[in-house]
Amino acid sequence: NKNIDSLITALQTGDFDIFGNIVEREALELHGLMFNSSKPFILMEPNTLAAIQSLWRFRKKTNLPVFFTLDAGPNIHLIYPESIKKEIHDFINSDLIKFCENSKWIDDCLGTGPQRK
């Protein structure tokens, strides 16, 4: 509940750093729970961790607000404001592309939400 309250506040105030830090922490906590379950399982792959570490180094070096979340598997999903799209695409192509299957990645964006007809 505390994280939900903090996420709502971050979204209302536009504080991308708080939002991103919570999202990253929750993604890692979910995978940590899987590691610690009564029948442990690991969905991350070594390249998942290498990509996360590369992202953390990039964020520290550039101070750009780019964060990750994880799906229920080894894939990371980058979250960042549209205003830094070029810098992130450059980073993906220079540093993360080697972790992408067949050097392919999906570029997606935030939509406007459902529309009532």
mmCIF file of N, CA and C in Angstrom:
data_model
loop_
_atom_site.group_PDB
_atom_site.id
_atom_site.type_symbol
_atom_site.label_atom_id
_atom_site.label_comp_id
_atom_site.label_asym_id
_atom_site.label_seq_id
_atom_site.Cartn_x
_atom_site.Cartn_y
_atom_site.Cartn_z
ATOM 1 N N ASN A 1 0.822 -1.205 0.000
ATOM 2 C CA ASN A 1 0.000 0.000 0.000
ATOM 3 C C ASN A 1 0.862 1.262 0.000
ATOM 4 N N LYS A 2 1.977 1.205 0.727
ATOM 5 C CA LYS A 2 2.865 2.368 0.761
ATOM 6 C C LYS A 2 3.402 2.675 -0.638
ATOM 7 N N ASN A 3 3.776 1.632 -1.367
ATOM 8 C CA ASN A 3 4.290 1.851 -2.725
ATOM 9 C C ASN A 3 3.216 2.418 -3.642
ATOM 10 N N ILE A 4 1.988 1.918 -3.518
ATOM 11 C CA ILE A 4 0.896 2.440 -4.348
ATOM 12 C C ILE A 4 0.686 3.917 -4.061
ATOM 13 N N ASP A 5 0.660 4.281 -2.779
ATOM 14 C CA ASP A 5 0.497 5.693 -2.420
ATOM 15 C C ASP A 5 1.629 6.538 -2.991
ATOM 16 N N SER A 6 2.850 6.024 -2.887
ATOM 17 C CA SER A 6 4.005 6.761 -3.414
ATOM 18 C C SER A 6 3.954 6.858 -4.933
ATOM 19 N N LEU A 7 3.510 5.793 -5.605
ATOM 20 C CA LEU A 7 3.389 5.816 -7.062
ATOM 21 C C LEU A 7 2.340 6.832 -7.506
ATOM 22 N N ILE A 8 1.222 6.861 -6.824
ATOM 23 C CA ILE A 8 0.165 7.820 -7.165
ATOM 24 C C ILE A 8 0.678 9.244 -7.007
ATOM 25 N N THR A 9 1.355 9.500 -5.900
ATOM 26 C CA THR A 9 1.920 10.835 -5.676
ATOM 27 C C THR A 9 2.943 11.172 -6.760
ATOM 28 N N ALA A 10 3.803 10.220 -7.089
ATOM 29 C CA ALA A 10 4.821 10.452 -8.126
ATOM 30 C C ALA A 10 4.163 10.764 -9.466
ATOM 31 N N LEU A 11 3.108 10.049 -9.793
ATOM 32 C CA LEU A 11 2.407 10.304 -11.052
ATOM 33 C C LEU A 11 1.713 11.661 -11.036
ATOM 34 N N GLN A 12 1.125 12.008 -9.905
ATOM 35 C CA GLN A 12 0.432 13.297 -9.800
ATOM 36 C C GLN A 12 1.400 14.470 -9.880
ATOM 37 N N THR A 13 2.588 14.298 -9.312
ATOM 38 C CA THR A 13 3.560 15.397 -9.276
ATOM 39 C C THR A 13 4.565 15.339 -10.427
ATOM 40 N N GLY A 14 4.533 14.248 -11.180
ATOM 41 C CA GLY A 14 5.477 14.100 -12.284
ATOM 42 C C GLY A 14 6.884 13.763 -11.831
ATOM 43 N N ASP A 15 7.028 13.178 -10.636
ATOM 44 C CA ASP A 15 8.356 12.831 -10.113
ATOM 45 C C ASP A 15 8.773 11.479 -10.686
ATOM 46 N N PHE A 16 9.435 11.527 -11.834
ATOM 47 C CA PHE A 16 9.814 10.311 -12.543
ATOM 48 C C PHE A 16 10.838 9.494 -11.772
ATOM 49 N N ASP A 17 11.700 10.142 -10.993
ATOM 50 C CA ASP A 17 12.716 9.411 -10.228
ATOM 51 C C ASP A 17 12.079 8.533 -9.155
ATOM 52 N N ILE A 18 11.126 9.067 -8.416
ATOM 53 C CA ILE A 18 10.444 8.259 -7.398
ATOM 54 C C ILE A 18 9.701 7.115 -8.065
ATOM 55 N N PHE A 19 8.963 7.430 -9.136
ATOM 56 C CA PHE A 19 8.228 6.410 -9.867
ATOM 57 C C PHE A 19 9.168 5.290 -10.329
ATOM 58 N N GLY A 20 10.265 5.652 -10.990
ATOM 59 C CA GLY A 20 11.194 4.667 -11.532
ATOM 60 C C GLY A 20 11.867 3.826 -10.470
ATOM 61 N N ASN A 21 12.241 4.442 -9.367
ATOM 62 C CA ASN A 21 12.883 3.683 -8.289
ATOM 63 C C ASN A 21 11.938 2.655 -7.681
ATOM 64 N N ILE A 22 10.680 3.011 -7.529
ATOM 65 C CA ILE A 22 9.700 2.054 -6.992
ATOM 66 C C ILE A 22 9.484 0.915 -7.977
ATOM 67 N N VAL A 23 9.337 1.245 -9.245
ATOM 68 C CA VAL A 23 9.105 0.219 -10.266
ATOM 69 C C VAL A 23 10.283 -0.763 -10.320
ATOM 70 N N GLU A 24 11.499 -0.254 -10.294
ATOM 71 C CA GLU A 24 12.669 -1.141 -10.317
ATOM 72 C C GLU A 24 12.707 -2.028 -9.081
ATOM 73 N N ARG A 25 12.507 -1.427 -7.925
ATOM 74 C CA ARG A 25 12.564 -2.190 -6.672
ATOM 75 C C ARG A 25 11.512 -3.300 -6.660
ATOM 76 N N GLU A 26 10.290 -2.983 -7.107
ATOM 77 C CA GLU A 26 9.242 -3.998 -7.118
ATOM 78 C C GLU A 26 9.542 -5.116 -8.114
ATOM 79 N N ALA A 27 10.131 -4.778 -9.254
ATOM 80 C CA ALA A 27 10.495 -5.816 -10.224
ATOM 81 C C ALA A 27 11.519 -6.771 -9.622
ATOM 82 N N LEU A 28 12.504 -6.220 -8.942
ATOM 83 C CA LEU A 28 13.529 -7.058 -8.328
ATOM 84 C C LEU A 28 12.975 -7.848 -7.146
ATOM 85 N N GLU A 29 12.058 -7.251 -6.392
ATOM 86 C CA GLU A 29 11.432 -7.965 -5.273
ATOM 87 C C GLU A 29 10.636 -9.166 -5.772
ATOM 88 N N LEU A 30 9.913 -9.006 -6.872
ATOM 89 C CA LEU A 30 9.143 -10.115 -7.429
ATOM 90 C C LEU A 30 10.064 -11.273 -7.797
ATOM 91 N N HIS A 31 11.161 -10.969 -8.482
ATOM 92 C CA HIS A 31 12.089 -12.032 -8.859
ATOM 93 C C HIS A 31 12.782 -12.604 -7.621
ATOM 94 N N GLY A 32 13.019 -11.764 -6.606
ATOM 95 C CA GLY A 32 13.582 -12.254 -5.349
ATOM 96 C C GLY A 32 12.643 -13.235 -4.660
ATOM 97 N N LEU A 33 11.345 -12.982 -4.714
ATOM 98 C CA LEU A 33 10.369 -13.917 -4.139
ATOM 99 C C LEU A 33 10.417 -15.256 -4.865
ATOM 100 N N MET A 34 10.595 -15.215 -6.176
ATOM 101 C CA MET A 34 10.692 -16.468 -6.927
ATOM 102 C C MET A 34 11.948 -17.235 -6.522
ATOM 103 N N PHE A 35 13.050 -16.509 -6.289
ATOM 104 C CA PHE A 35 14.285 -17.162 -5.837
ATOM 105 C C PHE A 35 14.061 -17.861 -4.501
ATOM 106 N N ASN A 36 13.240 -17.259 -3.638
ATOM 107 C CA ASN A 36 13.052 -17.733 -2.268
ATOM 108 C C ASN A 36 11.805 -18.570 -2.059
ATOM 109 N N SER A 37 11.110 -18.933 -3.105
ATOM 110 C CA SER A 37 9.902 -19.730 -2.941
ATOM 111 C C SER A 37 10.266 -21.145 -2.487
ATOM 112 N N SER A 38 9.269 -21.888 -2.010
ATOM 113 C CA SER A 38 9.549 -23.231 -1.485
ATOM 114 C C SER A 38 10.107 -24.154 -2.564
ATOM 115 N N LYS A 39 9.737 -23.924 -3.806
ATOM 116 C CA LYS A 39 10.379 -24.592 -4.937
ATOM 117 C C LYS A 39 10.963 -23.467 -5.798
ATOM 118 N N PRO A 40 12.186 -23.040 -5.478
ATOM 119 C CA PRO A 40 12.756 -21.871 -6.144
ATOM 120 C C PRO A 40 12.862 -22.034 -7.657
ATOM 121 N N PHE A 41 12.670 -20.928 -8.335
ATOM 122 C CA PHE A 41 12.880 -20.913 -9.768
ATOM 123 C C PHE A 41 13.424 -19.560 -10.168
ATOM 124 N N ILE A 42 14.178 -19.568 -11.244
ATOM 125 C CA ILE A 42 14.834 -18.359 -11.723
ATOM 126 C C ILE A 42 14.408 -18.133 -13.167
ATOM 127 N N LEU A 43 13.819 -16.989 -13.408
ATOM 128 C CA LEU A 43 13.413 -16.639 -14.768
ATOM 129 C C LEU A 43 14.402 -15.697 -15.431
ATOM 130 N N MET A 44 15.241 -15.061 -14.633
ATOM 131 C CA MET A 44 16.272 -14.187 -15.198
ATOM 132 C C MET A 44 17.361 -15.045 -15.823
ATOM 133 N N GLU A 45 18.036 -14.457 -16.763
ATOM 134 C CA GLU A 45 19.198 -15.080 -17.391
ATOM 135 C C GLU A 45 20.413 -14.203 -17.067
ATOM 136 N N PRO A 46 21.618 -14.721 -17.226
ATOM 137 C CA PRO A 46 22.797 -13.893 -16.951
ATOM 138 C C PRO A 46 22.783 -12.562 -17.705
ATOM 139 N N ASN A 47 22.300 -12.576 -18.948
ATOM 140 C CA ASN A 47 22.251 -11.322 -19.709
ATOM 141 C C ASN A 47 21.242 -10.331 -19.150
ATOM 142 N N THR A 48 20.227 -10.827 -18.435
ATOM 143 C CA THR A 48 19.269 -9.929 -17.783
ATOM 144 C C THR A 48 20.013 -9.061 -16.776
ATOM 145 N N LEU A 49 20.804 -9.702 -15.938
ATOM 146 C CA LEU A 49 21.565 -8.958 -14.925
ATOM 147 C C LEU A 49 22.608 -8.058 -15.571
ATOM 148 N N ALA A 50 23.249 -8.532 -16.618
ATOM 149 C CA ALA A 50 24.252 -7.711 -17.306
ATOM 150 C C ALA A 50 23.605 -6.469 -17.908
ATOM 151 N N ALA A 51 22.415 -6.614 -18.482
ATOM 152 C CA ALA A 51 21.710 -5.462 -19.059
ATOM 153 C C ALA A 51 21.294 -4.479 -17.974
ATOM 154 N N ILE A 52 20.821 -4.990 -16.841
ATOM 155 C CA ILE A 52 20.440 -4.114 -15.720
ATOM 156 C C ILE A 52 21.657 -3.334 -15.230
ATOM 157 N N GLN A 53 22.773 -4.023 -15.067
ATOM 158 C CA GLN A 53 23.981 -3.342 -14.605
ATOM 159 C C GLN A 53 24.443 -2.299 -15.613
ATOM 160 N N SER A 54 24.332 -2.601 -16.884
ATOM 161 C CA SER A 54 24.689 -1.634 -17.923
ATOM 162 C C SER A 54 23.788 -0.409 -17.837
ATOM 163 N N LEU A 55 22.499 -0.634 -17.624
ATOM 164 C CA LEU A 55 21.557 0.476 -17.473
ATOM 165 C C LEU A 55 21.906 1.319 -16.254
ATOM 166 N N TRP A 56 22.207 0.678 -15.138
ATOM 167 C CA TRP A 56 22.560 1.432 -13.928
ATOM 168 C C TRP A 56 23.808 2.291 -14.149
ATOM 169 N N ARG A 57 24.805 1.734 -14.836
ATOM 170 C CA ARG A 57 26.020 2.513 -15.132
ATOM 171 C C ARG A 57 25.683 3.710 -16.025
ATOM 172 N N PHE A 58 24.875 3.469 -17.047
ATOM 173 C CA PHE A 58 24.470 4.539 -17.954
ATOM 174 C C PHE A 58 23.717 5.634 -17.194
ATOM 175 N N ARG A 59 22.785 5.242 -16.348
ATOM 176 C CA ARG A 59 22.003 6.222 -15.591
ATOM 177 C C ARG A 59 22.905 7.026 -14.650
ATOM 178 N N LYS A 60 23.835 6.356 -14.012
ATOM 179 C CA LYS A 60 24.749 7.068 -13.104
ATOM 180 C C LYS A 60 25.627 8.048 -13.882
ATOM 181 N N LYS A 61 26.114 7.620 -15.039
ATOM 182 C CA LYS A 61 27.003 8.447 -15.862
ATOM 183 C C LYS A 61 26.265 9.648 -16.454
ATOM 184 N N THR A 62 25.037 9.441 -16.910
ATOM 185 C CA THR A 62 24.319 10.490 -17.632
ATOM 186 C C THR A 62 23.310 11.255 -16.785
ATOM 187 N N ASN A 63 22.925 10.664 -15.662
ATOM 188 C CA ASN A 63 21.895 11.237 -14.794
ATOM 189 C C ASN A 63 20.548 11.372 -15.523
ATOM 190 N N LEU A 64 20.328 10.539 -16.541
ATOM 191 C CA LEU A 64 19.063 10.545 -17.267
ATOM 192 C C LEU A 64 18.049 9.659 -16.539
ATOM 193 N N PRO A 65 16.779 10.045 -16.530
ATOM 194 C CA PRO A 65 15.751 9.283 -15.819
ATOM 195 C C PRO A 65 15.246 8.092 -16.642
ATOM 196 N N VAL A 66 16.050 7.058 -16.709
ATOM 197 C CA VAL A 66 15.658 5.834 -17.400
ATOM 198 C C VAL A 66 15.697 4.700 -16.379
ATOM 199 N N PHE A 67 14.622 3.933 -16.348
ATOM 200 C CA PHE A 67 14.470 2.872 -15.363
ATOM 201 C C PHE A 67 14.019 1.605 -16.081
ATOM 202 N N PHE A 68 13.980 0.486 -15.344
ATOM 203 C CA PHE A 68 13.562 -0.774 -15.942
ATOM 204 C C PHE A 68 12.496 -1.424 -15.094
ATOM 205 N N THR A 69 11.770 -2.292 -15.726
ATOM 206 C CA THR A 69 10.952 -3.276 -15.032
ATOM 207 C C THR A 69 11.223 -4.599 -15.730
ATOM 208 N N LEU A 70 10.732 -5.670 -15.161
ATOM 209 C CA LEU A 70 10.956 -7.005 -15.705
ATOM 210 C C LEU A 70 9.622 -7.680 -15.955
ATOM 211 N N ASP A 71 9.540 -8.456 -17.009
ATOM 212 C CA ASP A 71 8.350 -9.272 -17.180
ATOM 213 C C ASP A 71 8.556 -10.570 -16.405
ATOM 214 N N ALA A 72 7.618 -11.483 -16.523
ATOM 215 C CA ALA A 72 7.754 -12.771 -15.828
ATOM 216 C C ALA A 72 8.666 -13.665 -16.660
ATOM 217 N N GLY A 73 9.849 -13.194 -16.864
ATOM 218 C CA GLY A 73 10.840 -13.885 -17.666
ATOM 219 C C GLY A 73 12.130 -13.097 -17.621
ATOM 220 N N PRO A 74 12.992 -13.270 -18.609
ATOM 221 C CA PRO A 74 14.303 -12.638 -18.575
ATOM 222 C C PRO A 74 14.350 -11.247 -19.206
ATOM 223 N N ASN A 75 13.217 -10.735 -19.662
ATOM 224 C CA ASN A 75 13.223 -9.504 -20.458
ATOM 225 C C ASN A 75 13.085 -8.248 -19.609
ATOM 226 N N ILE A 76 13.944 -7.263 -19.914
ATOM 227 C CA ILE A 76 13.801 -5.972 -19.256
ATOM 228 C C ILE A 76 13.008 -5.039 -20.169
ATOM 229 N N HIS A 77 12.305 -4.128 -19.535
ATOM 230 C CA HIS A 77 11.523 -3.121 -20.245
ATOM 231 C C HIS A 77 11.973 -1.767 -19.711
ATOM 232 N N LEU A 78 12.429 -0.907 -20.591
ATOM 233 C CA LEU A 78 12.902 0.402 -20.192
ATOM 234 C C LEU A 78 11.734 1.382 -20.128
ATOM 235 N N ILE A 79 11.770 2.218 -19.112
ATOM 236 C CA ILE A 79 10.755 3.243 -18.924
ATOM 237 C C ILE A 79 11.495 4.574 -18.827
ATOM 238 N N TYR A 80 11.087 5.526 -19.664
ATOM 239 C CA TYR A 80 11.758 6.820 -19.694
ATOM 240 C C TYR A 80 10.827 7.833 -20.335
ATOM 241 N N PRO A 81 11.067 9.108 -20.065
ATOM 242 C CA PRO A 81 10.238 10.130 -20.705
ATOM 243 C C PRO A 81 10.557 10.257 -22.196
ATOM 244 N N GLU A 82 9.560 10.629 -22.956
ATOM 245 C CA GLU A 82 9.693 10.810 -24.408
ATOM 246 C C GLU A 82 10.814 11.798 -24.740
ATOM 247 N N SER A 83 11.039 12.752 -23.861
ATOM 248 C CA SER A 83 12.017 13.814 -24.132
ATOM 249 C C SER A 83 13.447 13.306 -24.262
ATOM 250 N N ILE A 84 13.744 12.091 -23.782
ATOM 251 C CA ILE A 84 15.102 11.558 -23.884
ATOM 252 C C ILE A 84 15.164 10.328 -24.800
ATOM 253 N N LYS A 85 14.175 10.191 -25.642
ATOM 254 C CA LYS A 85 14.072 9.013 -26.516
ATOM 255 C C LYS A 85 15.334 8.811 -27.358
ATOM 256 N N LYS A 86 15.872 9.866 -27.958
ATOM 257 C CA LYS A 86 17.052 9.722 -28.802
ATOM 258 C C LYS A 86 18.239 9.188 -28.001
ATOM 259 N N GLU A 87 18.472 9.746 -26.820
ATOM 260 C CA GLU A 87 19.596 9.299 -25.985
ATOM 261 C C GLU A 87 19.437 7.832 -25.584
ATOM 262 N N ILE A 88 18.198 7.432 -25.290
ATOM 263 C CA ILE A 88 17.960 6.041 -24.892
ATOM 264 C C ILE A 88 18.128 5.110 -26.082
ATOM 265 N N HIS A 89 17.634 5.504 -27.246
ATOM 266 C CA HIS A 89 17.827 4.667 -28.436
ATOM 267 C C HIS A 89 19.314 4.520 -28.756
ATOM 268 N N ASP A 90 20.066 5.595 -28.610
ATOM 269 C CA ASP A 90 21.516 5.513 -28.819
ATOM 270 C C ASP A 90 22.147 4.544 -27.827
ATOM 271 N N PHE A 91 21.730 4.612 -26.560
ATOM 272 C CA PHE A 91 22.245 3.707 -25.523
ATOM 273 C C PHE A 91 21.881 2.254 -25.842
ATOM 274 N N ILE A 92 20.652 2.024 -26.233
ATOM 275 C CA ILE A 92 20.242 0.660 -26.585
ATOM 276 C C ILE A 92 21.115 0.132 -27.718
ATOM 277 N N ASN A 93 21.275 0.939 -28.756
ATOM 278 C CA ASN A 93 22.046 0.492 -29.929
ATOM 279 C C ASN A 93 23.533 0.344 -29.657
ATOM 280 N N SER A 94 24.059 1.074 -28.684
ATOM 281 C CA SER A 94 25.486 0.961 -28.404
ATOM 282 C C SER A 94 25.803 -0.036 -27.289
ATOM 283 N N ASP A 95 24.912 -0.176 -26.300
ATOM 284 C CA ASP A 95 25.234 -0.983 -25.121
ATOM 285 C C ASP A 95 24.328 -2.196 -24.904
ATOM 286 N N LEU A 96 23.064 -2.079 -25.227
ATOM 287 C CA LEU A 96 22.131 -3.154 -24.897
ATOM 288 C C LEU A 96 21.825 -4.091 -26.061
ATOM 289 N N ILE A 97 22.085 -3.670 -27.267
ATOM 290 C CA ILE A 97 21.720 -4.464 -28.439
ATOM 291 C C ILE A 97 22.321 -5.863 -28.387
ATOM 292 N N LYS A 98 23.491 -5.998 -27.783
ATOM 293 C CA LYS A 98 24.148 -7.313 -27.706
ATOM 294 C C LYS A 98 23.364 -8.305 -26.848
ATOM 295 N N PHE A 99 22.455 -7.792 -25.998
ATOM 296 C CA PHE A 99 21.637 -8.658 -25.160
ATOM 297 C C PHE A 99 20.308 -9.010 -25.821
ATOM 298 N N CYS A 100 20.017 -8.416 -26.951
ATOM 299 C CA CYS A 100 18.729 -8.594 -27.623
ATOM 300 C C CYS A 100 18.801 -9.755 -28.608
ATOM 301 N N GLU A 101 17.797 -10.617 -28.563
ATOM 302 C CA GLU A 101 17.752 -11.746 -29.475
ATOM 303 C C GLU A 101 17.685 -11.246 -30.911
ATOM 304 N N ASN A 102 18.600 -11.738 -31.723
ATOM 305 C CA ASN A 102 18.712 -11.332 -33.130
ATOM 306 C C ASN A 102 18.870 -9.813 -33.286
ATOM 307 N N SER A 103 19.434 -9.174 -32.272
ATOM 308 C CA SER A 103 19.644 -7.714 -32.272
ATOM 309 C C SER A 103 18.348 -6.942 -32.522
ATOM 310 N N LYS A 104 17.240 -7.491 -32.054
ATOM 311 C CA LYS A 104 15.945 -6.830 -32.231
ATOM 312 C C LYS A 104 15.365 -6.461 -30.875
ATOM 313 N N TRP A 105 14.717 -5.318 -30.848
ATOM 314 C CA TRP A 105 14.035 -4.866 -29.642
ATOM 315 C C TRP A 105 12.762 -4.143 -30.050
ATOM 316 N N ILE A 106 11.833 -4.047 -29.114
ATOM 317 C CA ILE A 106 10.538 -3.433 -29.387
ATOM 318 C C ILE A 106 10.521 -2.028 -28.804
ATOM 319 N N ASP A 107 10.144 -1.082 -29.633
ATOM 320 C CA ASP A 107 10.003 0.312 -29.199
ATOM 321 C C ASP A 107 8.509 0.591 -29.052
ATOM 322 N N ASP A 108 8.097 0.891 -27.849
ATOM 323 C CA ASP A 108 6.686 1.125 -27.567
ATOM 324 C C ASP A 108 6.552 2.474 -26.881
ATOM 325 N N CYS A 109 5.343 2.919 -26.716
ATOM 326 C CA CYS A 109 5.138 4.196 -26.033
ATOM 327 C C CYS A 109 3.815 4.168 -25.284
ATOM 328 N N LEU A 110 3.640 5.141 -24.453
ATOM 329 C CA LEU A 110 2.422 5.282 -23.675
ATOM 330 C C LEU A 110 1.301 5.739 -24.589
ATOM 331 N N GLY A 111 0.188 5.059 -24.515
ATOM 332 C CA GLY A 111 -0.967 5.434 -25.322
ATOM 333 C C GLY A 111 -1.867 6.411 -24.574
ATOM 334 N N THR A 112 -2.979 6.706 -25.163
ATOM 335 C CA THR A 112 -3.921 7.647 -24.553
ATOM 336 C C THR A 112 -4.971 6.941 -23.713
ATOM 337 N N GLY A 113 -4.939 5.621 -23.710
ATOM 338 C CA GLY A 113 -5.921 4.868 -22.926
ATOM 339 C C GLY A 113 -7.116 4.486 -23.771
ATOM 340 N N PRO A 114 -8.034 3.746 -23.175
ATOM 341 C CA PRO A 114 -9.213 3.291 -23.938
ATOM 342 C C PRO A 114 -10.116 4.477 -24.295
ATOM 343 N N GLN A 115 -10.778 4.327 -25.408
ATOM 344 C CA GLN A 115 -11.717 5.356 -25.871
ATOM 345 C C GLN A 115 -13.128 4.789 -25.841
ATOM 346 N N ARG A 116 -14.044 5.560 -25.325
ATOM 347 C CA ARG A 116 -15.446 5.154 -25.288
ATOM 348 C C ARG A 116 -16.102 5.543 -26.617
ATOM 349 N N LYS A 117 -16.845 4.625 -27.212
ATOM 350 C CA LYS A 117 -17.516 4.906 -28.492
ATOM 351 C C LYS A 117 -18.899 5.440 -28.261
#
